[in-house]
Short mmCIF file of C-alpha atoms in Angstrom, two decimals:
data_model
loop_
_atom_site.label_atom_id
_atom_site.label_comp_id
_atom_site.label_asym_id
_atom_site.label_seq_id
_atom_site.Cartn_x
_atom_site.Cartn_y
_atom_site.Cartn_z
CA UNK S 151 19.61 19.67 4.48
CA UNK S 152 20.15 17.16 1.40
CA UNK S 153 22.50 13.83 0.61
CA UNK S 154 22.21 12.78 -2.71
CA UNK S 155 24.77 9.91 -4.15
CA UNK S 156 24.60 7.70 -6.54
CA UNK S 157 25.87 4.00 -6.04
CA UNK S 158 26.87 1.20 -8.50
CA UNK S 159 24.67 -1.61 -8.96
CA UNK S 160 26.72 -3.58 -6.41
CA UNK S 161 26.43 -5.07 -3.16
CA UNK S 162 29.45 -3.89 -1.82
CA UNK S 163 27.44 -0.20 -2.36
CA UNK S 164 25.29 -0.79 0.38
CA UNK S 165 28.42 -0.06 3.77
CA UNK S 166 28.99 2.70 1.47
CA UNK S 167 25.47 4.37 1.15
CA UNK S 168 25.58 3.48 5.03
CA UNK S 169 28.46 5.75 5.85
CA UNK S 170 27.36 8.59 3.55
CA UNK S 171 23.78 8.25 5.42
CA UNK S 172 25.29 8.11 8.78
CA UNK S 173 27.62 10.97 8.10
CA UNK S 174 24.28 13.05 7.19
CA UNK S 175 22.51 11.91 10.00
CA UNK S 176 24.95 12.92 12.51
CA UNK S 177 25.54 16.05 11.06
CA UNK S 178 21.31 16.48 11.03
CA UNK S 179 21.60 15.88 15.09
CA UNK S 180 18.76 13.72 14.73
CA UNK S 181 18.43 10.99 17.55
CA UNK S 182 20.06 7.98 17.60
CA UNK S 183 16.98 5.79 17.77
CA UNK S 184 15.69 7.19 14.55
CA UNK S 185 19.22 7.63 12.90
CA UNK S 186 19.87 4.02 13.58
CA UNK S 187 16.15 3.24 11.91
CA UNK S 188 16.88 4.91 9.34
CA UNK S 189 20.29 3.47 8.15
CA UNK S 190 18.25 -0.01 8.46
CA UNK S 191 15.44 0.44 6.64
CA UNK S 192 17.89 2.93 3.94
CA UNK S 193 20.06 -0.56 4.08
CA UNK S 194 17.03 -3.03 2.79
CA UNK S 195 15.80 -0.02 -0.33
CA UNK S 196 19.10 0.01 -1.32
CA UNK S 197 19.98 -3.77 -1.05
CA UNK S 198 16.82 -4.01 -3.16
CA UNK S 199 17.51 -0.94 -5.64
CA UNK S 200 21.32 -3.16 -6.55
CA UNK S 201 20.10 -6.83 -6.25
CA UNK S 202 16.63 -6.49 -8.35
CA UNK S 203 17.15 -2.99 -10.07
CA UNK S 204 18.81 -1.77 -12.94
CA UNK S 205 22.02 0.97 -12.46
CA UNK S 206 22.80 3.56 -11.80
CA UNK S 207 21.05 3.84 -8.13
CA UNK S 208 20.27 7.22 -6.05
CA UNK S 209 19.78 7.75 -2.77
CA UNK S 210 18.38 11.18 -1.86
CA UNK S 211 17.55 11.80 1.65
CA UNK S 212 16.82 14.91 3.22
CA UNK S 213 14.92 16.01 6.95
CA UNK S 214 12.74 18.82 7.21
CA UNK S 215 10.52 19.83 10.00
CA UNK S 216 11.62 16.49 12.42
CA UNK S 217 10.70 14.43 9.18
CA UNK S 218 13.35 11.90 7.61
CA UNK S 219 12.62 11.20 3.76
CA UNK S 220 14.84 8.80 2.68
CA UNK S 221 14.33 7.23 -1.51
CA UNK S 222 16.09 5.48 -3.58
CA UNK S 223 15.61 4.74 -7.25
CA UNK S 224 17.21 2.64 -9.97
CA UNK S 225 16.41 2.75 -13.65
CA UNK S 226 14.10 -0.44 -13.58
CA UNK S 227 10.59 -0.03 -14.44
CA UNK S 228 9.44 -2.69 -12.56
CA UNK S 229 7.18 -2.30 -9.50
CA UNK S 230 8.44 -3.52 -5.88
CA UNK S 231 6.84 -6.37 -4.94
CA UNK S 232 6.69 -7.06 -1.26
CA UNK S 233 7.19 -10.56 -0.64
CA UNK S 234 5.11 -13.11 1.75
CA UNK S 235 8.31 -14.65 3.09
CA UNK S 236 7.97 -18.13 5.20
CA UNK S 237 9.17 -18.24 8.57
CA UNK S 238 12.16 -20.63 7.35
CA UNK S 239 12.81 -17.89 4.18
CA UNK S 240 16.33 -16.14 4.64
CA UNK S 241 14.89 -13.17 3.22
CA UNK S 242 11.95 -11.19 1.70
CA UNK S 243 11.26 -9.16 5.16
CA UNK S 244 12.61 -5.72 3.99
CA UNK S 245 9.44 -4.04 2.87
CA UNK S 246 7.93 -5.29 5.82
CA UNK S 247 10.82 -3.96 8.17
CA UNK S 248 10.02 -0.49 5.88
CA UNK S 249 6.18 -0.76 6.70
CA UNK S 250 6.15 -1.49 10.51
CA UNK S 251 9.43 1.05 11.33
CA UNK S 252 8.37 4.16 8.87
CA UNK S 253 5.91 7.13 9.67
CA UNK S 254 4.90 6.23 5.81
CA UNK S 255 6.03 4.79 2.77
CA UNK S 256 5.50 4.07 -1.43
CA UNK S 257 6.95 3.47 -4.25
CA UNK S 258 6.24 5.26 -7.86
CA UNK S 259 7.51 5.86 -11.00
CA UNK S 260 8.46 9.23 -11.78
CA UNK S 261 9.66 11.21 -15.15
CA UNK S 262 13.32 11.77 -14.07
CA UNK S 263 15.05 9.73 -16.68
CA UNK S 264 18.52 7.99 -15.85
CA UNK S 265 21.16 8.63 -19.24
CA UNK S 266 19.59 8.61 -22.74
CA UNK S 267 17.34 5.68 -22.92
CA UNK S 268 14.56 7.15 -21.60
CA UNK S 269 13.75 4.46 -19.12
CA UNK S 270 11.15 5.49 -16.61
CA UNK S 271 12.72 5.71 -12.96
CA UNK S 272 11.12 2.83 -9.90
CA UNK S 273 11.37 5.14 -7.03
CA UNK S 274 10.71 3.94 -3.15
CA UNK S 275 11.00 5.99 -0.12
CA UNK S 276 9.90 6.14 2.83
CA UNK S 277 9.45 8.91 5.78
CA UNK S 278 10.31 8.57 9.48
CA UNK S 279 9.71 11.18 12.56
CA UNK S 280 13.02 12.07 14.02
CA UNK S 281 13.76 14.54 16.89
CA UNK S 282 16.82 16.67 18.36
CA UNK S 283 19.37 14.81 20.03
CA UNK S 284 19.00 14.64 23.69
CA UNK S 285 21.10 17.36 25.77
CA UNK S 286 24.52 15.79 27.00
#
């Protein structure tokens, strides 16, 4: 079971990616605890992946053996840099939100190549344990 879409380079992409997320989620059965984790911490990659990245953005997610993967690239180069917000700071907490909620996490750069400029592909993901949905 695969979603794959690919967003514009827009805030107004991130409800969106949301709903198509959700949609595969609920049709996954996984539980609602780690559905709803899931569309948070998919929320802050691709918030990231449109405010600091370059278009077009991807999100593939997929679950396989009671395992969420969830990544989402953009055709930046640049590494993520996880910030050291202070406790007055309105933001700068999603990579932390992505490290203390996932079963694992990264980022890389990877050879798929975005259109014909051969610009190298920032990928970050991140893996969380899901289970069946509890009998009604």
């Amino acid at each position: 079971m695969q979603l794959i879409a690919e967003l514009e380079a827009d805030t107004a992409e991130v409800p969106r990616a949301r709903q198509l997320l959700g949609r595969a989620l609920q049709a996954w059965q996984l539980d609602e605890d780690a559905a709803d984790t899931t569309l948070l911490l998919a929320s802050e990659l691709v918030t990231n992946a449109v405010r600091h990245g370059r278009p077009p953005v991807h999100v593939h997610a997929e679950v396989s053996a009671g395992v969420v993967r969830v990544e989402v690239d953009d055709a930046s180069p640049s590494p993520i840099r996880p910030q050291d917000p202070d406790l007055d700071d309105l933001g700068g907490r999603g990579l932390q939100l992505v490290e203390m909620l996932s079963s694992a996490w990264g980022s890389r750069l990877h050879d798929r190549r975005h259109h014909d400029d051969g610009r190298p592909v920032k990928c970050v993901w991140f893996e969380l344990r899901a289970s069946a949905p509890l009998a009604s």
